[in-house]
Amino acid sequence: MADTGNSAAIAAAFDDGPAYIPYLAVGDPDYESSKAYVEALDRGGADVIELGLPFSEPIAEGPTIQGALVRSLDGGMTPGRFFEFAEEVDVEAPLVCMTYYNLIYQYGEADGPRPFVERAAAAGIEGLVVPDLPAEEADPLREACDEFGLDLVFIVAPTTVGDRLDRIMGQVSGYVYVQARLGTTGARDDVSDQTTSSLDRLREYDVPKAVGFGISAGDHAERIVAGGADGIIVGSALVDIVAEGVENDLSTEAVADRLEALSRELTAGAKRGQAARTEAVESR
């Protein structure tokens, strides 16, 4: 895979086959449990880990992740605590922060994204995903990310085409988050037909394509990677496990074991998809 970003660690995550990119909200349901859960994802085969920094108006999220962000905020999560978490959590996978631009812009004593990006870099964050930031307004954040060596990941929807797609792909680095279907985040029982057309539309751009929104099982991962994805992004299916742990008063260890098991299932599915894709190419 070509070097298409600032972070060598993120580039390396896509070098050896499809990347598994799980997401959890930091601090859900509490700080220490959240660390155990993120570390379980790492043991389960994560190649990159997206850490959600909660914001009170998460417009891209469905009920599952909204619930996680509420639990995190109720537990006292702040940007400062988030950065401490990133410094303390014991994982090998590179960390990406997923949050909203209001928090980034207002962090620190001066308006603008630079103080947030500088602190993120110091905490070991390798990239940012900012769902509500239009590519047309991303220059200040792009410049800060370039200054401090972070990737800036954009989300491409099934309806993103033409000049707007070109603008987004001109700003993106590390990988592009390919939205598998229209709507908000949430686990699904099937794989959207929109995924294949989205990947086809992005084929000319030399940046890894990671598909998210709705992946919840190994067979989903297999089909998406077989269809051309360079990685899979999984959030709601993992957050559901955390929520069930809260609802059923399960131990931290029990929830962590379930997160690790699903992660192993998803990574195995992605590898099967890669094998199927390779076989299809060789048989042509």
PDB file of N, CA and C in Angstrom, residues 13-74:
ATOM      1  N   ALA A  13      -0.369  -0.180   9.112  1.00  0.00           N
ATOM      2  CA  ALA A  13      -1.543  -0.986   9.454  1.00  0.00           C
ATOM      3  C   ALA A  13      -2.208  -1.580   8.224  1.00  0.00           C
ATOM      4  N   PHE A  14      -2.004  -0.966   7.073  1.00  0.00           N
ATOM      5  CA  PHE A  14      -2.617  -1.444   5.839  1.00  0.00           C
ATOM      6  C   PHE A  14      -1.628  -2.239   4.969  1.00  0.00           C
ATOM      7  N   ASP A  15      -0.421  -2.437   5.458  1.00  0.00           N
ATOM      8  CA  ASP A  15       0.604  -3.092   4.636  1.00  0.00           C
ATOM      9  C   ASP A  15       0.408  -4.595   4.506  1.00  0.00           C
ATOM     10  N   ASP A  16      -0.116  -5.231   5.534  1.00  0.00           N
ATOM     11  CA  ASP A  16      -0.178  -6.691   5.570  1.00  0.00           C
ATOM     12  C   ASP A  16      -1.610  -7.196   5.469  1.00  0.00           C
ATOM     13  N   GLY A  17      -2.314  -6.789   4.437  1.00  0.00           N
ATOM     14  CA  GLY A  17      -3.688  -7.244   4.287  1.00  0.00           C
ATOM     15  C   GLY A  17      -4.670  -6.272   4.886  1.00  0.00           C
ATOM     16  N   PRO A  18      -5.945  -6.673   4.963  1.00  0.00           N
ATOM     17  CA  PRO A  18      -6.990  -5.743   5.404  1.00  0.00           C
ATOM     18  C   PRO A  18      -6.818  -5.319   6.853  1.00  0.00           C
ATOM     19  N   ALA A  19      -7.085  -4.050   7.121  1.00  0.00           N
ATOM     20  CA  ALA A  19      -6.956  -3.509   8.474  1.00  0.00           C
ATOM     21  C   ALA A  19      -8.290  -3.617   9.208  1.00  0.00           C
ATOM     22  N   TYR A  20      -8.220  -4.087  10.452  1.00  0.00           N
ATOM     23  CA  TYR A  20      -9.382  -4.095  11.336  1.00  0.00           C
ATOM     24  C   TYR A  20      -9.305  -2.867  12.225  1.00  0.00           C
ATOM     25  N   ILE A  21     -10.335  -1.997  12.126  1.00  0.00           N
ATOM     26  CA  ILE A  21     -10.337  -0.719  12.837  1.00  0.00           C
ATOM     27  C   ILE A  21     -11.574  -0.662  13.731  1.00  0.00           C
ATOM     28  N   PRO A  22     -11.454  -1.046  14.993  1.00  0.00           N
ATOM     29  CA  PRO A  22     -12.596  -0.956  15.908  1.00  0.00           C
ATOM     30  C   PRO A  22     -12.712   0.427  16.532  1.00  0.00           C
ATOM     31  N   TYR A  23     -13.919   0.718  17.011  1.00  0.00           N
ATOM     32  CA  TYR A  23     -14.214   1.997  17.665  1.00  0.00           C
ATOM     33  C   TYR A  23     -14.868   1.723  19.009  1.00  0.00           C
ATOM     34  N   LEU A  24     -14.452   2.456  20.025  1.00  0.00           N
ATOM     35  CA  LEU A  24     -15.172   2.538  21.299  1.00  0.00           C
ATOM     36  C   LEU A  24     -15.108   3.979  21.804  1.00  0.00           C
ATOM     37  N   ALA A  25     -16.126   4.368  22.550  1.00  0.00           N
ATOM     38  CA  ALA A  25     -16.127   5.680  23.195  1.00  0.00           C
ATOM     39  C   ALA A  25     -15.286   5.608  24.464  1.00  0.00           C
ATOM     40  N   VAL A  26     -14.333   6.494  24.582  1.00  0.00           N
ATOM     41  CA  VAL A  26     -13.478   6.507  25.770  1.00  0.00           C
ATOM     42  C   VAL A  26     -14.291   6.910  26.994  1.00  0.00           C
ATOM     43  N   GLY A  27     -14.123   6.143  28.075  1.00  0.00           N
ATOM     44  CA  GLY A  27     -14.836   6.445  29.316  1.00  0.00           C
ATOM     45  C   GLY A  27     -16.173   5.752  29.452  1.00  0.00           C
ATOM     46  N   ASP A  28     -16.518   4.880  28.511  1.00  0.00           N
ATOM     47  CA  ASP A  28     -17.783   4.146  28.570  1.00  0.00           C
ATOM     48  C   ASP A  28     -17.537   2.741  29.097  1.00  0.00           C
ATOM     49  N   PRO A  29     -18.122   2.367  30.247  1.00  0.00           N
ATOM     50  CA  PRO A  29     -18.998   3.164  31.105  1.00  0.00           C
ATOM     51  C   PRO A  29     -18.223   3.949  32.175  1.00  0.00           C
ATOM     52  N   ASP A  30     -16.929   3.654  32.311  1.00  0.00           N
ATOM     53  CA  ASP A  30     -16.075   4.391  33.239  1.00  0.00           C
ATOM     54  C   ASP A  30     -14.641   4.291  32.731  1.00  0.00           C
ATOM     55  N   TYR A  31     -13.767   5.060  33.319  1.00  0.00           N
ATOM     56  CA  TYR A  31     -12.403   5.214  32.812  1.00  0.00           C
ATOM     57  C   TYR A  31     -11.636   3.892  32.804  1.00  0.00           C
ATOM     58  N   GLU A  32     -11.602   3.203  33.943  1.00  0.00           N
ATOM     59  CA  GLU A  32     -10.788   1.989  34.050  1.00  0.00           C
ATOM     60  C   GLU A  32     -11.349   0.850  33.207  1.00  0.00           C
ATOM     61  N   SER A  33     -12.681   0.677  33.211  1.00  0.00           N
ATOM     62  CA  SER A  33     -13.274  -0.361  32.369  1.00  0.00           C
ATOM     63  C   SER A  33     -12.983  -0.085  30.900  1.00  0.00           C
ATOM     64  N   SER A  34     -13.061   1.170  30.520  1.00  0.00           N
ATOM     65  CA  SER A  34     -12.817   1.550  29.132  1.00  0.00           C
ATOM     66  C   SER A  34     -11.396   1.181  28.703  1.00  0.00           C
ATOM     67  N   LYS A  35     -10.430   1.373  29.585  1.00  0.00           N
ATOM     68  CA  LYS A  35      -9.063   0.969  29.253  1.00  0.00           C
ATOM     69  C   LYS A  35      -8.984  -0.532  29.006  1.00  0.00           C
ATOM     70  N   ALA A  36      -9.627  -1.316  29.864  1.00  0.00           N
ATOM     71  CA  ALA A  36      -9.624  -2.764  29.687  1.00  0.00           C
ATOM     72  C   ALA A  36     -10.273  -3.163  28.371  1.00  0.00           C
ATOM     73  N   TYR A  37     -11.311  -2.443  27.986  1.00  0.00           N
ATOM     74  CA  TYR A  37     -12.032  -2.784  26.755  1.00  0.00           C
ATOM     75  C   TYR A  37     -11.194  -2.449  25.517  1.00  0.00           C
ATOM     76  N   VAL A  38     -10.545  -1.311  25.527  1.00  0.00           N
ATOM     77  CA  VAL A  38      -9.699  -0.936  24.391  1.00  0.00           C
ATOM     78  C   VAL A  38      -8.516  -1.902  24.274  1.00  0.00           C
ATOM     79  N   GLU A  39      -7.962  -2.289  25.390  1.00  0.00           N
ATOM     80  CA  GLU A  39      -6.853  -3.244  25.362  1.00  0.00           C
ATOM     81  C   GLU A  39      -7.313  -4.614  24.857  1.00  0.00           C
ATOM     82  N   ALA A  40      -8.575  -4.974  25.118  1.00  0.00           N
ATOM     83  CA  ALA A  40      -9.125  -6.222  24.588  1.00  0.00           C
ATOM     84  C   ALA A  40      -9.226  -6.169  23.066  1.00  0.00           C
ATOM     85  N   LEU A  41      -9.597  -5.023  22.520  1.00  0.00           N
ATOM     86  CA  LEU A  41      -9.642  -4.870  21.068  1.00  0.00           C
ATOM     87  C   LEU A  41      -8.257  -5.075  20.464  1.00  0.00           C
ATOM     88  N   ASP A  42      -7.255  -4.560  21.128  1.00  0.00           N
ATOM     89  CA  ASP A  42      -5.882  -4.705  20.652  1.00  0.00           C
ATOM     90  C   ASP A  42      -5.486  -6.179  20.643  1.00  0.00           C
ATOM     91  N   ARG A  43      -5.802  -6.895  21.709  1.00  0.00           N
ATOM     92  CA  ARG A  43      -5.491  -8.333  21.754  1.00  0.00           C
ATOM     93  C   ARG A  43      -6.254  -9.096  20.680  1.00  0.00           C
ATOM     94  N   GLY A  44      -7.443  -8.606  20.334  1.00  0.00           N
ATOM     95  CA  GLY A  44      -8.263  -9.277  19.343  1.00  0.00           C
ATOM     96  C   GLY A  44      -7.836  -9.053  17.911  1.00  0.00           C
ATOM     97  N   GLY A  45      -6.796  -8.252  17.700  1.00  0.00           N
ATOM     98  CA  GLY A  45      -6.258  -8.096  16.354  1.00  0.00           C
ATOM     99  C   GLY A  45      -6.420  -6.730  15.728  1.00  0.00           C
ATOM    100  N   ALA A  46      -6.771  -5.710  16.514  1.00  0.00           N
ATOM    101  CA  ALA A  46      -6.943  -4.375  15.945  1.00  0.00           C
ATOM    102  C   ALA A  46      -5.657  -3.893  15.288  1.00  0.00           C
ATOM    103  N   ASP A  47      -5.798  -3.302  14.113  1.00  0.00           N
ATOM    104  CA  ASP A  47      -4.666  -2.704  13.409  1.00  0.00           C
ATOM    105  C   ASP A  47      -4.591  -1.199  13.643  1.00  0.00           C
ATOM    106  N   VAL A  48      -5.734  -0.567  13.808  1.00  0.00           N
ATOM    107  CA  VAL A  48      -5.881   0.840  14.206  1.00  0.00           C
ATOM    108  C   VAL A  48      -7.063   0.853  15.160  1.00  0.00           C
ATOM    109  N   ILE A  49      -7.046   1.701  16.179  1.00  0.00           N
ATOM    110  CA  ILE A  49      -8.181   1.813  17.098  1.00  0.00           C
ATOM    111  C   ILE A  49      -8.690   3.246  17.083  1.00  0.00           C
ATOM    112  N   GLU A  50      -9.977   3.397  16.767  1.00  0.00           N
ATOM    113  CA  GLU A  50     -10.618   4.707  16.823  1.00  0.00           C
ATOM    114  C   GLU A  50     -11.202   4.917  18.219  1.00  0.00           C
ATOM    115  N   LEU A  51     -10.768   5.975  18.868  1.00  0.00           N
ATOM    116  CA  LEU A  51     -11.238   6.323  20.203  1.00  0.00           C
ATOM    117  C   LEU A  51     -12.202   7.493  20.099  1.00  0.00           C
ATOM    118  N   GLY A  52     -13.424   7.312  20.575  1.00  0.00           N
ATOM    119  CA  GLY A  52     -14.409   8.369  20.526  1.00  0.00           C
ATOM    120  C   GLY A  52     -14.263   9.334  21.682  1.00  0.00           C
ATOM    121  N   LEU A  53     -14.051  10.607  21.371  1.00  0.00           N
ATOM    122  CA  LEU A  53     -14.080  11.672  22.378  1.00  0.00           C
ATOM    123  C   LEU A  53     -15.483  12.238  22.390  1.00  0.00           C
ATOM    124  N   PRO A  54     -16.243  12.053  23.477  1.00  0.00           N
ATOM    125  CA  PRO A  54     -17.673  12.391  23.443  1.00  0.00           C
ATOM    126  C   PRO A  54     -17.943  13.875  23.287  1.00  0.00           C
ATOM    127  N   PHE A  55     -18.999  14.132  22.513  1.00  0.00           N
ATOM    128  CA  PHE A  55     -19.509  15.481  22.289  1.00  0.00           C
ATOM    129  C   PHE A  55     -21.017  15.416  22.484  1.00  0.00           C
ATOM    130  N   SER A  56     -21.594  16.481  22.991  1.00  0.00           N
ATOM    131  CA  SER A  56     -23.004  16.450  23.396  1.00  0.00           C
ATOM    132  C   SER A  56     -23.986  16.412  22.228  1.00  0.00           C
ATOM    133  N   GLU A  57     -23.525  16.710  21.012  1.00  0.00           N
ATOM    134  CA  GLU A  57     -24.408  16.697  19.844  1.00  0.00           C
ATOM    135  C   GLU A  57     -23.770  15.894  18.709  1.00  0.00           C
ATOM    136  N   PRO A  58     -23.688  14.577  18.854  1.00  0.00           N
ATOM    137  CA  PRO A  58     -23.007  13.733  17.861  1.00  0.00           C
ATOM    138  C   PRO A  58     -23.906  13.420  16.669  1.00  0.00           C
ATOM    139  N   ILE A  59     -23.927  14.290  15.674  1.00  0.00           N
ATOM    140  CA  ILE A  59     -24.929  14.223  14.610  1.00  0.00           C
ATOM    141  C   ILE A  59     -24.795  12.991  13.724  1.00  0.00           C
ATOM    142  N   ALA A  60     -23.614  12.381  13.644  1.00  0.00           N
ATOM    143  CA  ALA A  60     -23.444  11.234  12.750  1.00  0.00           C
ATOM    144  C   ALA A  60     -23.802   9.911  13.411  1.00  0.00           C
ATOM    145  N   GLU A  61     -24.121   9.945  14.703  1.00  0.00           N
ATOM    146  CA  GLU A  61     -24.251   8.688  15.446  1.00  0.00           C
ATOM    147  C   GLU A  61     -25.698   8.264  15.617  1.00  0.00           C
ATOM    148  N   GLY A  62     -25.895   6.947  15.568  1.00  0.00           N
ATOM    149  CA  GLY A  62     -27.182   6.363  15.883  1.00  0.00           C
ATOM    150  C   GLY A  62     -27.345   6.175  17.377  1.00  0.00           C
ATOM    151  N   PRO A  63     -28.462   5.580  17.810  1.00  0.00           N
ATOM    152  CA  PRO A  63     -28.757   5.450  19.242  1.00  0.00           C
ATOM    153  C   PRO A  63     -27.692   4.692  20.028  1.00  0.00           C
ATOM    154  N   THR A  64     -27.092   3.678  19.432  1.00  0.00           N
ATOM    155  CA  THR A  64     -26.108   2.875  20.153  1.00  0.00           C
ATOM    156  C   THR A  64     -24.926   3.718  20.606  1.00  0.00           C
ATOM    157  N   ILE A  65     -24.306   4.418  19.678  1.00  0.00           N
ATOM    158  CA  ILE A  65     -23.124   5.210  20.031  1.00  0.00           C
ATOM    159  C   ILE A  65     -23.522   6.467  20.786  1.00  0.00           C
ATOM    160  N   GLN A  66     -24.680   7.027  20.509  1.00  0.00           N
ATOM    161  CA  GLN A  66     -25.157   8.137  21.336  1.00  0.00           C
ATOM    162  C   GLN A  66     -25.230   7.715  22.801  1.00  0.00           C
ATOM    163  N   GLY A  67     -25.734   6.523  23.055  1.00  0.00           N
ATOM    164  CA  GLY A  67     -25.810   6.019  24.421  1.00  0.00           C
ATOM    165  C   GLY A  67     -24.444   5.907  25.063  1.00  0.00           C
ATOM    166  N   ALA A  68     -23.457   5.429  24.286  1.00  0.00           N
ATOM    167  CA  ALA A  68     -22.098   5.312  24.802  1.00  0.00           C
ATOM    168  C   ALA A  68     -21.525   6.677  25.156  1.00  0.00           C
ATOM    169  N   LEU A  69     -21.762   7.663  24.293  1.00  0.00           N
ATOM    170  CA  LEU A  69     -21.238   8.998  24.549  1.00  0.00           C
ATOM    171  C   LEU A  69     -21.892   9.638  25.772  1.00  0.00           C
ATOM    172  N   VAL A  70     -23.180   9.379  25.967  1.00  0.00           N
ATOM    173  CA  VAL A  70     -23.866   9.879  27.158  1.00  0.00           C
ATOM    174  C   VAL A  70     -23.273   9.241  28.416  1.00  0.00           C
ATOM    175  N   ARG A  71     -23.077   7.930  28.391  1.00  0.00           N
ATOM    176  CA  ARG A  71     -22.479   7.255  29.564  1.00  0.00           C
ATOM    177  C   ARG A  71     -21.090   7.816  29.851  1.00  0.00           C
ATOM    178  N   SER A  72     -20.315   8.070  28.798  1.00  0.00           N
ATOM    179  CA  SER A  72     -18.977   8.616  28.973  1.00  0.00           C
ATOM    180  C   SER A  72     -19.011  10.018  29.573  1.00  0.00           C
ATOM    181  N   LEU A  73     -19.879  10.865  29.039  1.00  0.00           N
ATOM    182  CA  LEU A  73     -19.992  12.224  29.577  1.00  0.00           C
ATOM    183  C   LEU A  73     -20.484  12.204  31.017  1.00  0.00           C
ATOM    184  N   ASP A  74     -21.463  11.334  31.299  1.00  0.00           N
ATOM    185  CA  ASP A  74     -21.960  11.221  32.674  1.00  0.00           C
ATOM    186  C   ASP A  74     -20.865  10.760  33.629  1.00  0.00           C
TER     187      ASP A  74
END
